[in-house]
Coordinates of N, CA and C in Angstrom, one line a residue:
Chain A
X172 N 29.2 -115.9 127.0 CA 30.5 -115.1 127.1 C 30.3 -113.9 127.9
X173 N 31.1 -113.8 129.0 CA 30.9 -112.6 130.0 C 31.6 -111.4 129.4
X174 N 32.5 -111.5 128.5 CA 33.3 -110.4 128.1 C 34.6 -110.2 128.8
X175 N 34.8 -111.0 129.8 CA 36.1 -111.0 130.6 C 37.0 -112.1 130.0
X176 N 38.2 -111.7 129.6 CA 39.1 -112.7 129.1 C 40.2 -113.0 130.0
X177 N 40.7 -114.2 130.1 CA 41.8 -114.6 130.9 C 42.8 -115.5 130.1
X178 N 44.0 -115.2 130.2 CA 45.0 -116.0 129.6 C 46.2 -116.3 130.6
X179 N 46.8 -117.5 130.5 CA 46.4 -118.6 129.6 C 45.2 -119.4 130.2
X180 N 44.6 -120.4 129.5 CA 43.6 -121.2 130.0 C 44.1 -122.2 131.0
X181 N 45.3 -122.8 130.6 CA 45.9 -123.8 131.4 C 47.4 -123.4 131.6
X182 N 47.9 -123.8 132.8 CA 49.3 -123.5 133.0 C 49.8 -124.6 133.9
X183 N 50.9 -125.2 133.5 CA 51.5 -126.3 134.2 C 53.0 -125.9 134.5
X184 N 53.4 -125.9 135.8 CA 54.7 -125.5 136.1 C 55.2 -126.3 137.3
X185 N 56.4 -126.0 137.8 CA 57.0 -126.8 138.8 C 57.1 -125.9 140.1
X186 N 57.2 -126.6 141.2 CA 57.3 -125.9 142.5 C 58.5 -125.0 142.5
X187 N 58.4 -123.8 143.1 CA 59.4 -122.8 143.2 C 59.4 -121.8 142.1
X188 N 58.6 -122.1 141.0 CA 58.6 -121.2 139.9 C 57.7 -120.0 140.1
X189 N 57.7 -119.1 139.1 CA 56.8 -117.9 139.2 C 56.0 -117.9 137.9
X190 N 54.8 -117.5 138.0 CA 53.9 -117.4 136.8 C 53.1 -116.1 136.9
X191 N 52.6 -115.7 135.7 CA 51.8 -114.5 135.6 C 50.5 -114.8 134.9
X192 N 49.4 -114.5 135.6 CA 48.1 -114.7 135.0 C 47.5 -113.3 134.5
X193 N 46.9 -113.3 133.4 CA 46.4 -112.1 132.8 C 44.9 -112.0 132.7
X194 N 44.4 -110.8 132.9 CA 42.9 -110.7 132.8 C 42.6 -109.4 132.1
X195 N 41.7 -109.4 131.2 CA 41.2 -108.2 130.5 C 39.7 -108.1 130.9
X196 N 39.3 -107.0 131.6 CA 37.9 -106.8 132.0 C 37.0 -106.5 130.8
X197 N 35.7 -106.5 131.1 CA 34.8 -106.1 130.1 C 35.0 -104.7 129.8
X198 N 34.7 -104.3 128.5 CA 34.8 -102.9 128.1 C 34.0 -102.0 129.0
X199 N 34.6 -101.0 129.6 CA 33.9 -100.0 130.4 C 34.0 -100.4 131.9
X200 N 34.4 -101.6 132.2 CA 34.5 -101.9 133.7 C 35.8 -101.4 134.2
X201 N 35.7 -100.8 135.4 CA 36.9 -100.2 136.0 C 37.5 -101.1 137.2
X202 N 36.7 -102.0 137.6 CA 37.1 -102.8 138.8 C 37.4 -104.2 138.4
X203 N 38.5 -104.7 138.9 CA 38.9 -106.1 138.7 C 39.1 -106.8 140.0
X204 N 38.6 -108.1 140.0 CA 38.8 -108.9 141.2 C 39.5 -110.2 140.8
X205 N 40.2 -110.7 141.8 CA 40.9 -112.0 141.6 C 40.4 -113.0 142.6
X206 N 40.1 -114.2 142.2 CA 39.6 -115.3 143.1 C 40.4 -116.6 142.9
X207 N 40.5 -117.4 143.9 CA 41.1 -118.7 143.8 C 40.1 -119.7 144.2
X208 N 39.9 -120.7 143.3 CA 39.0 -121.8 143.6 C 39.7 -123.1 143.7
X209 N 39.7 -123.7 144.8 CA 40.4 -125.0 145.0 C 39.4 -125.9 145.8
X210 N 39.7 -127.2 145.7 CA 38.8 -128.2 146.3 C 38.7 -128.1 147.8
X211 N 39.8 -127.8 148.4 CA 39.8 -127.8 149.9 C 39.4 -126.4 150.4
X212 N 39.7 -125.3 149.7 CA 39.4 -124.0 150.2 C 38.2 -123.3 149.6
X213 N 37.6 -123.9 148.6 CA 36.5 -123.3 147.9 C 36.9 -122.1 147.1
X214 N 35.9 -121.2 147.0 CA 36.1 -120.0 146.2 C 36.5 -118.9 147.2
X215 N 37.7 -118.3 147.0 CA 38.2 -117.3 147.9 C 38.6 -116.1 147.2
X216 N 38.2 -115.0 147.8 CA 38.5 -113.6 147.2 C 40.0 -113.3 147.5
X217 N 40.7 -112.9 146.5 CA 42.2 -112.6 146.7 C 42.4 -111.1 146.9
X218 N 42.0 -110.3 145.8 CA 42.3 -108.9 145.8 C 41.4 -108.2 144.8
X219 N 41.2 -106.9 145.0 CA 40.4 -106.1 144.1 C 41.2 -104.8 143.7
X220 N 41.1 -104.5 142.5 CA 41.6 -103.2 142.0 C 40.5 -102.4 141.4
X221 N 40.6 -101.1 141.5 CA 39.7 -100.2 140.9 C 40.4 -99.0 140.3
X222 N 40.3 -98.9 139.0 CA 40.9 -97.9 138.2 C 42.4 -97.7 138.5
X223 N 43.1 -98.9 138.6 CA 44.5 -98.9 138.8 C 45.0 -98.9 140.2
X224 N 44.1 -98.8 141.2 CA 44.5 -98.8 142.6 C 43.9 -99.9 143.4
X225 N 44.7 -100.5 144.3 CA 44.2 -101.6 145.1 C 43.1 -101.1 146.0
X226 N 42.0 -101.8 146.0 CA 40.8 -101.4 146.7 C 40.5 -102.3 147.9
X227 N 40.7 -103.6 147.8 CA 40.4 -104.5 148.9 C 41.3 -105.7 148.8
X228 N 41.6 -106.2 150.0 CA 42.5 -107.4 150.0 C 41.8 -108.5 150.8
X229 N 41.9 -109.7 150.2 CA 41.3 -110.8 150.9 C 42.4 -111.8 151.4
X230 N 42.2 -113.1 151.1 CA 43.2 -114.1 151.6 C 44.3 -114.3 150.6
X231 N 45.0 -113.2 150.3 CA 46.1 -113.3 149.3 C 47.4 -113.5 150.1
X232 N 48.2 -114.5 149.7 CA 49.4 -114.8 150.3 C 50.5 -113.7 149.9
X233 N 51.5 -113.6 150.7 CA 52.5 -112.6 150.4 C 53.3 -113.0 149.2
X234 N 53.3 -114.3 148.8 CA 54.0 -114.7 147.6 C 53.3 -114.3 146.3
X235 N 52.0 -113.8 146.5 CA 51.2 -113.4 145.4 C 51.1 -111.9 145.4
X236 N 51.1 -111.4 144.2 CA 50.9 -109.9 144.0 C 50.1 -109.7 142.7
X237 N 49.5 -108.5 142.7 CA 48.7 -108.2 141.5 C 48.9 -106.7 141.2
X238 N 48.5 -106.3 140.0 CA 48.4 -104.9 139.6 C 47.4 -104.7 138.5
X239 N 46.9 -103.5 138.4 CA 46.0 -103.1 137.3 C 46.7 -102.0 136.5
X240 N 46.8 -102.2 135.2 CA 47.5 -101.2 134.4 C 46.6 -100.1 133.9
X241 N 47.2 -99.1 133.3 CA 46.4 -97.9 132.8 C 45.3 -98.3 131.8
X242 N 45.6 -99.4 131.0 CA 44.5 -99.8 130.1 C 43.5 -100.7 130.8
X243 N 43.6 -100.9 132.1 CA 42.7 -101.6 133.0 C 42.8 -103.1 133.0
X244 N 43.7 -103.6 132.2 CA 43.9 -105.1 132.3 C 44.7 -105.3 133.6
X245 N 44.6 -106.5 134.1 CA 45.2 -106.8 135.4 C 46.1 -108.1 135.3
X246 N 47.1 -108.2 136.1 CA 47.9 -109.4 136.2 C 48.1 -109.8 137.6
X247 N 48.0 -111.1 137.8 CA 48.2 -111.8 139.1 C 49.5 -112.5 139.0
X248 N 50.5 -112.2 139.8 CA 51.8 -112.8 139.9 C 51.9 -113.8 141.0
X249 N 52.2 -115.0 140.8 CA 52.3 -116.0 141.8 C 53.8 -116.5 141.8
X250 N 54.5 -116.4 142.9 CA 55.9 -116.8 143.0 C 56.1 -117.9 144.0
X251 N 57.3 -118.4 143.9 CA 57.7 -119.5 144.9 C 56.6 -120.5 145.0
X252 N 56.1 -121.0 143.9 CA 54.9 -121.8 143.8 C 55.1 -123.1 144.6
X253 N 54.0 -123.5 145.3 CA 53.9 -124.7 146.0 C 52.8 -125.6 145.5
X254 N 52.8 -126.9 145.8 CA 51.8 -127.8 145.3 C 50.4 -127.3 145.6
X255 N 50.3 -126.7 146.8 CA 48.9 -126.3 147.2 C 48.4 -125.1 146.5
X256 N 49.2 -124.5 145.6 CA 48.8 -123.3 144.9 C 48.0 -123.8 143.6
X257 N 48.0 -125.1 143.4 CA 47.3 -125.6 142.2 C 45.8 -125.3 142.4
X258 N 45.2 -124.6 141.5 CA 43.8 -124.2 141.6 C 43.3 -123.6 140.3
X259 N 42.1 -123.2 140.4 CA 41.5 -122.4 139.3 C 41.5 -121.0 139.7
X260 N 42.0 -120.1 138.9 CA 42.1 -118.7 139.3 C 41.2 -117.9 138.4
X261 N 40.2 -117.2 139.0 CA 39.2 -116.5 138.3 C 39.5 -115.0 138.4
X262 N 39.2 -114.3 137.3 CA 39.2 -112.8 137.4 C 37.7 -112.4 137.1
X263 N 37.3 -111.4 137.8 CA 36.0 -110.8 137.5 C 36.1 -109.3 137.4
X264 N 35.1 -108.7 136.7 CA 35.1 -107.3 136.6 C 33.7 -106.7 136.8
X265 N 33.7 -105.5 137.3 CA 32.4 -104.8 137.4 C 32.6 -103.3 137.0
X266 N 31.5 -102.6 136.8 CA 31.6 -101.3 136.4 C 32.2 -100.4 137.4
X267 N 31.8 -100.5 138.6 CA 32.3 -99.7 139.7 C 32.8 -100.6 140.8
X268 N 33.2 -100.0 141.9 CA 33.8 -100.8 143.0 C 32.8 -101.3 144.1
X269 N 31.6 -100.7 144.2 CA 30.8 -101.0 145.3 C 30.2 -102.5 145.2
X270 N 29.9 -103.0 146.4 CA 29.4 -104.4 146.5 C 28.1 -104.7 145.8
X271 N 27.3 -103.7 145.5 CA 26.1 -104.0 144.8 C 26.2 -104.2 143.3
X272 N 27.4 -104.0 142.8 CA 27.6 -104.2 141.4 C 27.8 -105.6 141.0
X273 N 27.2 -106.1 140.0 CA 27.3 -107.4 139.5 C 28.8 -107.6 139.0
X274 N 29.3 -108.7 139.4 CA 30.7 -109.1 138.9 C 30.5 -110.1 137.8
X275 N 31.2 -109.8 136.7 CA 31.2 -110.7 135.6 C 32.5 -111.5 135.6
X276 N 32.4 -112.8 135.6 CA 33.6 -113.7 135.7 C 34.1 -114.2 134.4
X277 N 35.4 -114.2 134.3 CA 36.1 -114.8 133.2 C 36.1 -116.4 133.3
X278 N 36.6 -117.1 132.3 CA 36.5 -118.5 132.3 C 37.6 -119.2 133.2
X279 N 38.5 -118.4 133.7 CA 39.5 -118.9 134.6 C 40.8 -119.4 134.0
X280 N 41.8 -119.5 134.8 CA 43.1 -120.1 134.4 C 43.3 -121.2 135.4
X281 N 43.5 -122.4 134.8 CA 43.8 -123.6 135.7 C 45.3 -123.7 135.8
X282 N 45.7 -123.6 137.1 CA 47.2 -123.7 137.4 C 47.4 -125.1 138.0
X283 N 48.4 -125.8 137.5 CA 48.8 -127.0 138.0 C 50.3 -126.9 138.4
X284 N 50.6 -127.1 139.7 CA 52.0 -127.1 140.1 C 52.4 -128.5 140.4
X285 N 53.5 -128.9 139.8 CA 54.0 -130.3 139.9 C 55.2 -130.4 140.8
Chain B
X1 N 33.4 -109.5 159.9 CA 33.4 -110.2 158.6 C 32.1 -110.9 158.5
X2 N 31.9 -111.3 157.2 CA 30.7 -112.1 156.9 C 31.1 -113.6 156.6
X3 N 30.1 -114.4 156.7 CA 30.3 -115.8 156.3 C 29.0 -116.4 155.7
X4 N 29.2 -117.5 155.0 CA 28.1 -118.1 154.3 C 28.2 -119.6 154.5
X5 N 27.0 -120.2 154.8 CA 26.9 -121.6 154.9 C 25.9 -122.2 154.0
X6 N 26.4 -123.1 153.1 CA 25.5 -123.7 152.2 C 25.3 -125.1 152.8
X7 N 24.1 -125.4 153.2 CA 23.8 -126.6 154.0 C 23.9 -127.9 153.3
X8 N 23.8 -127.9 152.0 CA 23.8 -129.1 151.2 C 24.9 -129.1 150.2
X9 N 25.8 -130.0 150.2 CA 26.9 -130.0 149.3 C 26.4 -130.6 147.9
X10 N 25.5 -131.6 148.0 CA 25.0 -132.2 146.8 C 23.5 -132.4 146.9
X11 N 22.8 -132.0 145.8 CA 21.3 -132.2 145.8 C 21.0 -132.8 144.4
X12 N 20.5 -134.1 144.5 CA 20.0 -134.7 143.3 C 18.5 -134.5 143.3
X13 N 18.0 -134.3 142.1 CA 16.5 -134.0 141.9 C 16.1 -134.5 140.6
X14 N 14.9 -135.0 140.5 CA 14.4 -135.5 139.2 C 13.9 -134.3 138.3
X15 N 14.1 -134.5 137.0 CA 13.6 -133.5 136.1 C 12.2 -133.1 136.3
X16 N 11.9 -131.8 136.2 CA 10.5 -131.2 136.4 C 10.1 -131.2 137.9
X17 N 10.9 -131.7 138.8 CA 10.6 -131.5 140.2 C 11.0 -130.2 140.7
X18 N 10.5 -129.7 141.9 CA 11.0 -128.5 142.4 C 12.2 -128.7 143.2
X19 N 13.0 -127.6 143.4 CA 14.2 -127.7 144.2 C 14.4 -126.5 145.0
X20 N 15.1 -126.7 146.2 CA 15.5 -125.6 147.1 C 16.9 -125.8 147.5
X21 N 17.7 -124.8 147.3 CA 19.1 -124.9 147.7 C 19.3 -123.9 148.8
X22 N 19.8 -124.4 150.0 CA 19.7 -123.6 151.2 C 21.0 -122.8 151.4
X23 N 20.8 -121.6 151.9 CA 22.0 -120.7 152.2 C 21.7 -119.9 153.4
X24 N 22.6 -119.9 154.4 CA 22.5 -119.1 155.6 C 23.7 -118.3 155.7
X25 N 23.6 -117.1 156.2 CA 24.7 -116.2 156.3 C 24.8 -115.6 157.7
X26 N 26.0 -115.1 158.0 CA 26.3 -114.5 159.3 C 26.9 -113.2 159.1
X27 N 26.4 -112.1 159.7 CA 27.0 -110.8 159.6 C 26.4 -109.9 160.7
X28 N 27.3 -109.0 161.1 CA 26.9 -108.0 162.1 C 26.4 -106.7 161.5
X29 N 26.5 -106.7 160.2 CA 26.0 -105.5 159.5 C 25.1 -105.9 158.4
X30 N 24.4 -104.9 157.8 CA 23.6 -105.1 156.6 C 24.4 -105.7 155.5
X31 N 23.7 -106.6 154.7 CA 24.4 -107.2 153.6 C 23.7 -107.2 152.3
X32 N 24.4 -107.4 151.2 CA 23.8 -107.8 150.0 C 24.0 -109.3 149.8
X33 N 23.1 -109.9 149.1 CA 23.2 -111.4 148.9 C 23.1 -111.7 147.4
X34 N 23.8 -112.8 147.0 CA 23.9 -113.1 145.6 C 23.8 -114.7 145.5
X35 N 23.3 -115.1 144.4 CA 23.5 -116.5 144.0 C 24.1 -116.5 142.6
X36 N 25.2 -117.3 142.5 CA 25.9 -117.5 141.2 C 25.8 -119.0 140.8
X37 N 25.8 -119.2 139.5 CA 25.9 -120.6 139.0 C 27.1 -120.8 138.2
X38 N 27.7 -122.0 138.4 CA 28.9 -122.3 137.6 C 28.7 -123.6 136.9
X39 N 28.6 -123.5 135.5 CA 28.5 -124.7 134.7 C 29.9 -125.3 134.5
X40 N 29.9 -126.6 134.2 CA 31.2 -127.3 134.1 C 32.2 -126.5 133.2
X41 N 33.4 -126.4 133.7 CA 34.5 -125.8 132.9 C 34.2 -124.3 132.5
X42 N 33.4 -123.6 133.3 CA 33.1 -122.2 133.0 C 33.2 -121.4 134.2
X43 N 33.2 -120.1 134.0 CA 33.2 -119.1 135.1 C 31.9 -119.0 135.8
X44 N 31.7 -118.2 136.8 CA 30.5 -118.0 137.5 C 29.6 -117.0 136.8
X45 N 28.3 -117.2 136.9 CA 27.3 -116.3 136.2 C 26.3 -116.0 137.3
X46 N 25.9 -114.7 137.3 CA 25.0 -114.2 138.3 C 23.6 -114.7 138.0
X47 N 22.9 -115.4 139.0 CA 21.5 -115.8 138.9 C 20.6 -114.7 139.4
X48 N 20.9 -114.2 140.5 CA 20.0 -113.1 141.1 C 20.8 -112.5 142.3
X49 N 20.2 -111.4 142.7 CA 20.8 -110.7 143.9 C 19.7 -110.0 144.7
X50 N 20.0 -109.8 146.0 CA 19.2 -109.0 146.9 C 20.0 -107.9 147.4
X51 N 19.5 -106.7 147.1 CA 20.1 -105.5 147.6 C 19.2 -104.8 148.6
X52 N 18.0 -104.6 148.3 CA 17.0 -104.0 149.3 C 15.6 -104.2 148.7
X53 N 14.6 -103.8 149.4 CA 13.3 -103.8 148.9 C 12.6 -105.2 149.1
X54 N 11.8 -105.6 148.1 CA 11.1 -106.8 148.2 C 12.0 -108.0 148.5
X55 N 11.6 -108.8 149.5 CA 12.4 -109.9 149.9 C 12.4 -111.1 149.0
X56 N 11.5 -111.1 148.1 CA 11.4 -112.2 147.0 C 12.1 -111.6 145.8
X57 N 13.1 -112.3 145.4 CA 13.9 -111.8 144.2 C 13.8 -112.9 143.1
X58 N 13.5 -112.4 141.9 CA 13.5 -113.3 140.8 C 14.7 -113.1 139.9
X59 N 15.2 -114.2 139.4 CA 16.4 -114.2 138.6 C 16.2 -114.8 137.3
X60 N 17.4 -115.2 136.7 CA 17.3 -115.8 135.3 C 17.0 -117.2 135.4
X61 N 16.6 -117.8 134.3 CA 16.3 -119.2 134.2 C 15.2 -119.7 135.2
X62 N 14.3 -118.9 135.6 CA 13.2 -119.3 136.4 C 13.5 -119.5 137.9
X63 N 14.7 -119.1 138.3 CA 15.1 -119.2 139.7 C 14.6 -118.0 140.5
X64 N 14.3 -118.2 141.8 CA 14.0 -117.1 142.7 C 14.6 -117.4 144.1
X65 N 14.7 -116.4 144.9 CA 15.2 -116.6 146.2 C 14.5 -115.6 147.2
X66 N 14.4 -116.0 148.4 CA 13.7 -115.2 149.4 C 14.7 -114.8 150.5
X67 N 14.8 -113.5 150.8 CA 15.7 -113.0 151.8 C 14.8 -113.1 153.1
X68 N 15.4 -113.7 154.1 CA 14.7 -113.8 155.4 C 15.7 -113.3 156.5
X69 N 15.5 -112.0 156.9 CA 16.4 -111.4 157.8 C 16.4 -112.1 159.2
X70 N 15.3 -112.4 159.7 CA 15.2 -113.0 161.0 C 15.9 -114.4 161.1
X71 N 15.8 -115.1 160.0 CA 16.5 -116.4 159.9 C 17.9 -116.4 159.3
X72 N 18.3 -115.2 158.9 CA 19.5 -115.0 158.1 C 19.7 -116.0 157.0
X73 N 18.7 -116.1 156.2 CA 18.7 -117.1 155.1 C 18.4 -116.4 153.8
X74 N 18.9 -117.1 152.7 CA 18.6 -116.6 151.4 C 18.6 -117.9 150.5
X75 N 17.5 -118.6 150.6 CA 17.4 -119.9 149.9 C 16.9 -119.7 148.5
X76 N 17.5 -120.5 147.6 CA 17.2 -120.5 146.2 C 16.2 -121.5 145.8
X77 N 15.3 -121.2 145.0 CA 14.2 -122.1 144.6 C 13.9 -122.1 143.1
X78 N 13.5 -123.2 142.6 CA 13.0 -123.3 141.3 C 11.8 -124.3 141.3
X79 N 10.7 -124.0 140.7 CA 9.5 -124.8 140.8 C 9.6 -126.1 139.9
X80 N 10.4 -126.0 138.9 CA 10.5 -127.2 138.0 C 11.9 -127.1 137.3
X81 N 12.7 -128.1 137.6 CA 14.1 -128.0 137.1 C 14.2 -128.8 135.8
X82 N 15.2 -128.4 135.0 CA 15.5 -129.0 133.7 C 16.9 -129.6 133.8
X83 N 17.2 -130.5 132.9 CA 18.5 -131.1 132.8 C 19.6 -130.1 132.8
X84 N 19.3 -129.0 132.0 CA 20.3 -128.0 131.9 C 20.6 -127.2 133.1
X85 N 19.9 -127.4 134.2 CA 20.2 -126.7 135.5 C 21.3 -127.4 136.3
X86 N 21.7 -128.6 135.8 CA 22.8 -129.3 136.5 C 24.0 -128.4 136.5
X87 N 24.5 -128.1 137.6 CA 25.6 -127.2 137.8 C 25.9 -127.0 139.3
X88 N 27.0 -126.2 139.5 CA 27.4 -125.8 140.9 C 26.8 -124.5 141.2
X89 N 26.2 -124.3 142.4 CA 25.5 -123.1 142.8 C 26.2 -122.5 144.0
X90 N 26.5 -121.2 144.0 CA 27.2 -120.6 145.0 C 26.4 -119.4 145.6
X91 N 26.3 -119.4 146.9 CA 25.7 -118.2 147.6 C 26.8 -117.3 148.0
X92 N 26.6 -116.0 148.0 CA 27.7 -115.1 148.3 C 27.1 -113.9 149.1
X93 N 27.9 -113.3 150.0 CA 27.4 -112.2 150.8 C 28.5 -111.1 150.8
X94 N 28.1 -109.9 150.9 CA 29.0 -108.8 151.0 C 28.4 -107.7 151.8
X95 N 29.2 -107.0 152.7 CA 28.6 -106.0 153.5 C 28.1 -104.9 152.6
X96 N 26.9 -104.3 152.9 CA 26.3 -103.4 152.0 C 26.9 -102.0 152.0
X97 N 27.4 -101.6 153.1 CA 27.9 -100.2 153.1 C 29.4 -100.1 152.9
X98 N 30.1 -101.0 153.4 CA 31.6 -100.9 153.2 C 32.2 -102.0 152.4
X99 N 31.4 -102.9 152.0 CA 31.9 -104.2 151.4 C 32.6 -104.1 150.1
X100 N 33.7 -104.6 150.0 CA 34.3 -104.9 148.7 C 34.7 -106.3 148.5
X101 N 34.6 -107.1 149.5 CA 35.0 -108.5 149.5 C 33.8 -109.4 149.6
X102 N 33.6 -110.2 148.5 CA 32.6 -111.3 148.6 C 33.1 -112.4 149.4
X103 N 32.1 -113.0 150.2 CA 32.4 -114.2 150.9 C 31.4 -115.3 150.2
X104 N 32.0 -116.3 149.7 CA 31.3 -117.3 149.0 C 31.1 -118.5 149.9
X105 N 29.9 -119.2 149.8 CA 29.7 -120.5 150.4 C 30.5 -121.6 149.6
X106 N 30.5 -122.8 150.2 CA 31.3 -123.9 149.6 C 30.6 -124.5 148.4
X107 N 29.4 -124.0 148.0 CA 28.8 -124.5 146.8 C 27.9 -125.7 147.0
X108 N 26.8 -125.8 146.2 CA 25.9 -126.9 146.2 C 25.9 -127.5 144.8
X109 N 26.2 -128.7 144.6 CA 26.2 -129.4 143.3 C 24.8 -129.9 143.1
X110 N 24.1 -129.3 142.1 CA 22.7 -129.7 141.7 C 22.8 -130.7 140.6
X111 N 22.3 -131.9 140.7 CA 22.3 -132.8 139.6 C 20.8 -133.1 139.3
X112 N 20.4 -132.9 138.1 CA 19.0 -133.1 137.6 C 19.0 -134.5 136.9
X113 N 18.2 -135.4 137.4 CA 18.1 -136.7 136.9 C 17.0 -136.9 135.9
X114 N 17.3 -137.4 134.8 CA 16.2 -137.5 133.7 C 15.1 -138.5 134.2

């Protein structure tokens, strides 16, 4: 158990819909990262937040957005969903924002878009 | 930007045999290198990382990796594998001075045969 929690574990929805994935980082970690893992794209970095502010952006679509709240939990919002958005979405957290910090991964949310 | 190539998508190996999982990276700046393991239906777990110093890095579960700057490689090795090592292994790179974004390889599926 990494100490990072993600809800829900599974999510099934239809094309065009909007969903919200939630992540609670390890106690004391200030930085949160979101990743998408799919069979065709592999594991891709989406976005990073540090202490409530956006720190880095990766291959995140405009239809996706995220935020980190004052209690440090984070939400990833996916809208106008397409079949290709079906994937495993991971959240990770680290103590600080620098690249040398170990990232602790949550168990993931499996999104299926029908 | 950085990139990672994992040369083998699948590696079958007999129990108690040695194994090497290959990783090459591309970067115009200094990098940090990581190996993560993903067991079925779980998130990623850090095996080991190279930040600086000794090029031979030892990690958890008996794994080690060697950073070779001239060959831009960071191969993962274990002298004797167990059934429990069956998992997906990911190599990742991040720029050491400015990096906030991990770049992951496509993964190597290690299957240990009894």
